PDB file of C-alpha atoms in Angstrom:
ATOM      1  CA  MET A   1       0.013   0.005  -0.014  1.00 70.00           C
ATOM      2  CA  LEU A   2       2.859   2.382   0.868  1.00 72.00           C
ATOM      3  CA  ALA A   3       4.530   1.861  -2.544  1.00 70.00           C
ATOM      4  CA  VAL A   4       1.260   2.549  -4.345  1.00 79.00           C
ATOM      5  CA  GLY A   5       0.745   5.707  -2.297  1.00 83.00           C
ATOM      6  CA  VAL A   6       4.252   6.879  -3.115  1.00 80.00           C
ATOM      7  CA  MET A   7       3.634   6.331  -6.826  1.00 80.00           C
ATOM      8  CA  ILE A   8       0.362   8.290  -6.710  1.00 88.00           C
ATOM      9  CA  TRP A   9       2.136  11.111  -4.856  1.00 85.00           C
ATOM     10  CA  LEU A  10       4.964  11.062  -7.405  1.00 85.00           C
ATOM     11  CA  GLY A  11       2.346  11.499 -10.110  1.00 88.00           C
ATOM     12  CA  SER A  12       1.357  14.803  -8.475  1.00 89.00           C
ATOM     13  CA  GLU A  13       5.037  15.751  -8.273  1.00 88.00           C
ATOM     14  CA  LEU A  14       5.366  14.991 -11.969  1.00 89.00           C
ATOM     15  CA  MET A  15       2.563  17.446 -12.659  1.00 91.00           C
ATOM     16  CA  PHE A  16       4.345  20.029 -10.495  1.00 89.00           C
ATOM     17  CA  PHE A  17       7.589  19.710 -12.432  1.00 90.00           C
ATOM     18  CA  SER A  18       5.670  19.615 -15.716  1.00 92.00           C
ATOM     19  CA  GLY A  19       4.475  23.128 -14.911  1.00 92.00           C
ATOM     20  CA  LEU A  20       8.081  24.232 -14.519  1.00 91.00           C
ATOM     21  CA  PHE A  21       9.031  22.650 -17.829  1.00 92.00           C
ATOM     22  CA  ALA A  22       6.043  24.398 -19.466  1.00 93.00           C
ATOM     23  CA  ALA A  23       7.225  27.734 -18.128  1.00 92.00           C
ATOM     24  CA  PHE A  24      10.747  27.009 -19.412  1.00 90.00           C
ATOM     25  CA  PHE A  25       9.589  26.126 -22.913  1.00 91.00           C
ATOM     26  CA  THR A  26       7.174  29.077 -23.046  1.00 91.00           C
ATOM     27  CA  LEU A  27       9.928  31.557 -22.151  1.00 89.00           C
ATOM     28  CA  ARG A  28      12.330  29.794 -24.513  1.00 88.00           C
ATOM     29  CA  ALA A  29       9.838  29.980 -27.395  1.00 89.00           C
ATOM     30  CA  ASN A  30       9.264  33.701 -26.789  1.00 86.00           C
ATOM     31  CA  ALA A  31      12.907  34.676 -26.249  1.00 82.00           C
ATOM     32  CA  ALA A  32      13.870  38.071 -27.628  1.00 74.00           C
ATOM     33  CA  GLY A  33      15.463  37.665 -31.027  1.00 77.00           C
ATOM     34  CA  GLY A  34      15.179  33.861 -30.746  1.00 77.00           C
ATOM     35  CA  VAL A  35      18.376  33.793 -28.638  1.00 79.00           C
ATOM     36  CA  TRP A  36      18.255  31.262 -25.777  1.00 81.00           C
ATOM     37  CA  PRO A  37      19.705  31.350 -23.242  1.00 83.00           C
ATOM     38  CA  PRO A  38      19.895  35.109 -23.199  1.00 81.00           C
ATOM     39  CA  PRO A  39      23.261  36.875 -23.340  1.00 79.00           C
ATOM     40  CA  GLY A  40      24.960  37.060 -19.936  1.00 75.00           C
ATOM     41  CA  THR A  41      24.076  33.490 -19.026  1.00 80.00           C
ATOM     42  CA  HIS A  42      26.915  31.389 -17.646  1.00 81.00           C
ATOM     43  CA  LEU A  43      26.735  27.708 -16.752  1.00 84.00           C
ATOM     44  CA  ASP A  44      29.562  25.222 -16.147  1.00 87.00           C
ATOM     45  CA  THR A  45      28.405  22.342 -18.341  1.00 90.00           C
ATOM     46  CA  VAL A  46      31.338  20.047 -17.589  1.00 93.00           C
ATOM     47  CA  ARG A  47      30.769  20.400 -13.840  1.00 93.00           C
ATOM     48  CA  GLY A  48      27.086  19.823 -14.452  1.00 93.00           C
ATOM     49  CA  ILE A  49      27.784  16.600 -16.339  1.00 96.00           C
ATOM     50  CA  ILE A  50      30.085  15.306 -13.604  1.00 96.00           C
ATOM     51  CA  PHE A  51      27.518  15.885 -10.843  1.00 96.00           C
ATOM     52  CA  THR A  52      24.719  14.553 -13.022  1.00 97.00           C
ATOM     53  CA  LEU A  53      26.696  11.323 -13.244  1.00 98.00           C
ATOM     54  CA  VAL A  54      27.129  11.416  -9.454  1.00 98.00           C
ATOM     55  CA  LEU A  55      23.364  11.719  -8.968  1.00 97.00           C
ATOM     56  CA  VAL A  56      22.542   9.045 -11.556  1.00 97.00           C
ATOM     57  CA  SER A  57      25.013   6.669  -9.941  1.00 98.00           C
ATOM     58  CA  SER A  58      23.150   7.171  -6.658  1.00 98.00           C
ATOM     59  CA  SER A  59      20.095   5.552  -8.258  1.00 97.00           C
ATOM     60  CA  PHE A  60      22.127   2.413  -8.747  1.00 98.00           C
ATOM     61  CA  THR A  61      23.363   2.369  -5.162  1.00 98.00           C
ATOM     62  CA  MET A  62      19.811   2.942  -3.911  1.00 98.00           C
ATOM     63  CA  GLN A  63      18.452   0.113  -6.045  1.00 97.00           C
ATOM     64  CA  TYR A  64      21.174  -2.168  -4.762  1.00 98.00           C
ATOM     65  CA  ALA A  65      20.121  -1.299  -1.214  1.00 97.00           C
ATOM     66  CA  VAL A  66      16.576  -2.368  -2.098  1.00 96.00           C
ATOM     67  CA  HIS A  67      17.931  -5.700  -3.356  1.00 96.00           C
ATOM     68  CA  GLN A  68      19.907  -6.136  -0.171  1.00 95.00           C
ATOM     69  CA  VAL A  69      16.768  -5.646   1.914  1.00 92.00           C
ATOM     70  CA  GLU A  70      14.935  -8.151  -0.311  1.00 92.00           C
ATOM     71  CA  TRP A  71      17.755 -10.626   0.337  1.00 92.00           C
ATOM     72  CA  ARG A  72      17.512  -9.819   4.083  1.00 88.00           C
ATOM     73  CA  ASN A  73      21.025  -8.439   4.233  1.00 91.00           C
ATOM     74  CA  ARG A  74      20.280  -5.382   6.338  1.00 90.00           C
ATOM     75  CA  THR A  75      23.930  -4.542   7.121  1.00 91.00           C
ATOM     76  CA  SER A  76      24.794  -4.326   3.430  1.00 94.00           C
ATOM     77  CA  ALA A  77      21.576  -2.413   2.701  1.00 94.00           C
ATOM     78  CA  LYS A  78      22.564   0.216   5.257  1.00 95.00           C
ATOM     79  CA  ARG A  79      25.973   0.589   3.670  1.00 97.00           C
ATOM     80  CA  TRP A  80      24.388   1.157   0.254  1.00 98.00           C
ATOM     81  CA  ILE A  81      21.908   3.638   1.622  1.00 98.00           C
ATOM     82  CA  VAL A  82      24.818   5.534   3.237  1.00 98.00           C
ATOM     83  CA  ALA A  83      26.624   5.494  -0.120  1.00 98.00           C
ATOM     84  CA  THR A  84      23.493   6.850  -1.780  1.00 98.00           C
ATOM     85  CA  PHE A  85      23.248   9.503   0.893  1.00 98.00           C
ATOM     86  CA  PHE A  86      26.826  10.674   0.302  1.00 98.00           C
ATOM     87  CA  LEU A  87      26.364  10.731  -3.475  1.00 98.00           C
ATOM     88  CA  GLY A  88      23.152  12.730  -3.085  1.00 98.00           C
ATOM     89  CA  GLY A  89      24.844  14.999  -0.575  1.00 98.00           C
ATOM     90  CA  ALA A  90      27.738  15.618  -2.986  1.00 98.00           C
ATOM     91  CA  PHE A  91      25.229  16.521  -5.707  1.00 98.00           C
ATOM     92  CA  LEU A  92      23.363  18.881  -3.380  1.00 97.00           C
ATOM     93  CA  GLY A  93      26.636  20.436  -2.180  1.00 96.00           C
ATOM     94  CA  ASN A  94      27.551  21.085  -5.808  1.00 95.00           C
ATOM     95  CA  GLN A  95      24.176  22.731  -6.369  1.00 93.00           C
ATOM     96  CA  VAL A  96      24.879  25.112  -3.495  1.00 92.00           C
ATOM     97  CA  VAL A  97      28.319  25.926  -4.917  1.00 91.00           C
ATOM     98  CA  GLU A  98      26.720  26.406  -8.363  1.00 89.00           C
ATOM     99  CA  TRP A  99      24.156  28.759  -6.908  1.00 87.00           C
ATOM    100  CA  LEU A 100      26.610  30.817  -4.903  1.00 86.00           C
ATOM    101  CA  PHE A 101      29.643  31.046  -7.174  1.00 82.00           C
ATOM    102  CA  ILE A 102      29.308  29.617 -10.660  1.00 70.00           C
ATOM    103  CA  SER A 103      25.965  30.008 -12.381  1.00 70.00           C
ATOM    104  CA  THR A 104      24.168  32.954 -13.805  1.00 72.00           C
ATOM    105  CA  ARG A 105      22.385  35.051 -11.153  1.00 72.00           C
ATOM    106  CA  TRP A 106      18.641  34.787 -10.550  1.00 67.00           C
ATOM    107  CA  ASN A 107      18.138  38.449 -11.458  1.00 71.00           C
ATOM    108  CA  THR A 108      20.223  38.407 -14.666  1.00 72.00           C
ATOM    109  CA  ASN A 109      17.411  37.415 -17.037  1.00 80.00           C
ATOM    110  CA  SER A 110      14.410  35.082 -17.349  1.00 83.00           C
ATOM    111  CA  PHE A 111      16.740  32.122 -17.796  1.00 86.00           C
ATOM    112  CA  GLY A 112      18.505  32.942 -14.539  1.00 85.00           C
ATOM    113  CA  SER A 113      15.151  33.115 -12.733  1.00 87.00           C
ATOM    114  CA  LEU A 114      14.045  29.791 -14.154  1.00 90.00           C
ATOM    115  CA  PHE A 115      17.415  28.226 -13.416  1.00 90.00           C
ATOM    116  CA  PHE A 116      17.151  29.160  -9.751  1.00 90.00           C
ATOM    117  CA  ILE A 117      13.508  28.142  -9.434  1.00 91.00           C
ATOM    118  CA  MET A 118      13.916  24.806 -11.194  1.00 93.00           C
ATOM    119  CA  THR A 119      17.200  23.774  -9.614  1.00 93.00           C
ATOM    120  CA  GLY A 120      16.137  25.131  -6.222  1.00 92.00           C
ATOM    121  CA  LEU A 121      12.922  23.118  -6.140  1.00 94.00           C
ATOM    122  CA  HIS A 122      14.786  20.077  -7.368  1.00 95.00           C
ATOM    123  CA  GLY A 123      17.422  20.657  -4.682  1.00 96.00           C
ATOM    124  CA  LEU A 124      14.671  20.776  -2.079  1.00 95.00           C
ATOM    125  CA  HIS A 125      13.462  17.394  -3.324  1.00 95.00           C
ATOM    126  CA  VAL A 126      17.007  15.989  -3.139  1.00 97.00           C
ATOM    127  CA  PHE A 127      17.256  17.305   0.447  1.00 98.00           C
ATOM    128  CA  LEU A 128      13.950  15.670   1.381  1.00 96.00           C
ATOM    129  CA  GLY A 129      15.205  12.420  -0.128  1.00 97.00           C
ATOM    130  CA  LEU A 130      18.309  12.626   2.030  1.00 98.00           C
ATOM    131  CA  VAL A 131      16.147  13.175   5.113  1.00 97.00           C
ATOM    132  CA  ALA A 132      14.051  10.150   4.137  1.00 96.00           C
ATOM    133  CA  MET A 133      17.234   8.096   3.923  1.00 97.00           C
ATOM    134  CA  ILE A 134      18.169   9.120   7.487  1.00 97.00           C
ATOM    135  CA  PHE A 135      14.778   7.915   8.694  1.00 94.00           C
ATOM    136  CA  LEU A 136      15.264   4.752   6.673  1.00 93.00           C
ATOM    137  CA  LEU A 137      18.605   4.094   8.360  1.00 93.00           C
ATOM    138  CA  GLY A 138      16.872   4.556  11.693  1.00 91.00           C
ATOM    139  CA  ARG A 139      14.271   2.006  10.704  1.00 89.00           C
ATOM    140  CA  LEU A 140      17.003  -0.457   9.650  1.00 88.00           C
ATOM    141  CA  LYS A 141      18.826   0.000  12.976  1.00 83.00           C
ATOM    142  CA  GLY A 142      20.312  -3.186  14.315  1.00 69.00           C
ATOM    143  CA  ASP A 143      21.100  -6.502  12.644  1.00 63.00           C
ATOM    144  CA  ALA A 144      17.849  -8.280  13.547  1.00 64.00           C
ATOM    145  CA  ALA A 145      15.356  -9.479  10.951  1.00 65.00           C
ATOM    146  CA  GLY A 146      13.352  -6.240  10.815  1.00 69.00           C
ATOM    147  CA  ASP A 147       9.625  -5.672  10.475  1.00 74.00           C
ATOM    148  CA  PRO A 148       7.320  -6.765   7.621  1.00 74.00           C
ATOM    149  CA  GLY A 149       6.916  -3.182   6.334  1.00 79.00           C
ATOM    150  CA  GLU A 150      10.597  -2.538   6.065  1.00 88.00           C
ATOM    151  CA  LEU A 151      10.888  -3.576   2.405  1.00 89.00           C
ATOM    152  CA  SER A 152       7.956  -1.353   1.415  1.00 89.00           C
ATOM    153  CA  ALA A 153       9.571   1.639   3.177  1.00 90.00           C
ATOM    154  CA  VAL A 154      12.878   1.091   1.371  1.00 93.00           C
ATOM    155  CA  GLN A 155      11.073   0.632  -1.960  1.00 93.00           C
ATOM    156  CA  GLY A 156       9.056   3.816  -1.393  1.00 92.00           C
ATOM    157  CA  VAL A 157      12.178   5.861  -0.736  1.00 95.00           C
ATOM    158  CA  SER A 158      13.856   4.298  -3.762  1.00 95.00           C
ATOM    159  CA  TYR A 159      10.899   5.225  -6.007  1.00 93.00           C
ATOM    160  CA  TYR A 160      11.173   8.759  -4.777  1.00 94.00           C
ATOM    161  CA  TRP A 161      14.921   8.823  -5.280  1.00 96.00           C
ATOM    162  CA  HIS A 162      14.670   7.449  -8.850  1.00 96.00           C
ATOM    163  CA  PHE A 163      12.028  10.087  -9.573  1.00 94.00           C
ATOM    164  CA  VAL A 164      14.357  12.855  -8.330  1.00 95.00           C
ATOM    165  CA  ASP A 165      17.110  11.501 -10.585  1.00 96.00           C
ATOM    166  CA  ILE A 166      14.896  11.293 -13.648  1.00 95.00           C
ATOM    167  CA  VAL A 167      13.578  14.829 -13.102  1.00 95.00           C
ATOM    168  CA  TRP A 168      17.182  16.051 -12.853  1.00 96.00           C
ATOM    169  CA  ILE A 169      18.071  14.462 -16.177  1.00 96.00           C
ATOM    170  CA  GLY A 170      15.199  16.397 -17.747  1.00 94.00           C
ATOM    171  CA  LEU A 171      16.100  19.634 -15.996  1.00 94.00           C
ATOM    172  CA  PHE A 172      19.790  19.305 -16.782  1.00 95.00           C
ATOM    173  CA  SER A 173      19.067  18.572 -20.438  1.00 94.00           C
ATOM    174  CA  CYS A 174      16.816  21.618 -20.784  1.00 92.00           C
ATOM    175  CA  LEU A 175      18.935  24.053 -18.800  1.00 89.00           C
ATOM    176  CA  PHE A 176      22.380  23.065 -20.072  1.00 88.00           C
ATOM    177  CA  PHE A 177      21.865  21.718 -23.588  1.00 89.00           C
ATOM    178  CA  LEU A 178      18.808  23.359 -25.213  1.00 83.00           C
ATOM    179  CA  LYS A 179      20.211  26.335 -27.024  1.00 74.00           C
TER     180      LYS A 179
END
């Protein structure tokens, strides 16, 4: 039941991010002189690719944690969740650095505003996923067999985490590659 609830909730999150993509494409289609992103926009694409790979790799570590719980190897599952946490934390740390020092400013142009809104809301979702992993580690505390709902909880967090990764691939593609 929990996994189904998470998937329904993720459907609403998909609609939320779809609105952001619609705003992006509307502004892009109506860009002055057909130039997009507007002059004055600066993004570090190589850095973005590196940290996109970091985030995508965290989906694999999270999925492996799910498999470890399925195989009743809680100790290994905790290690893989911690690995996922650190990869997600590295991605989020990079987002903060990008916001503060590297990227175009939010008040530079419409692209800058969208960049900060889209990456900021995605960053909030990454942060919430990291918080969920902390609670998950608390639930997996100890080496005992665990409770019957444990697998559903891990699967629910993994669905959320995969969703966050997929949304980032879309955001990254739009923000960094659509010219």
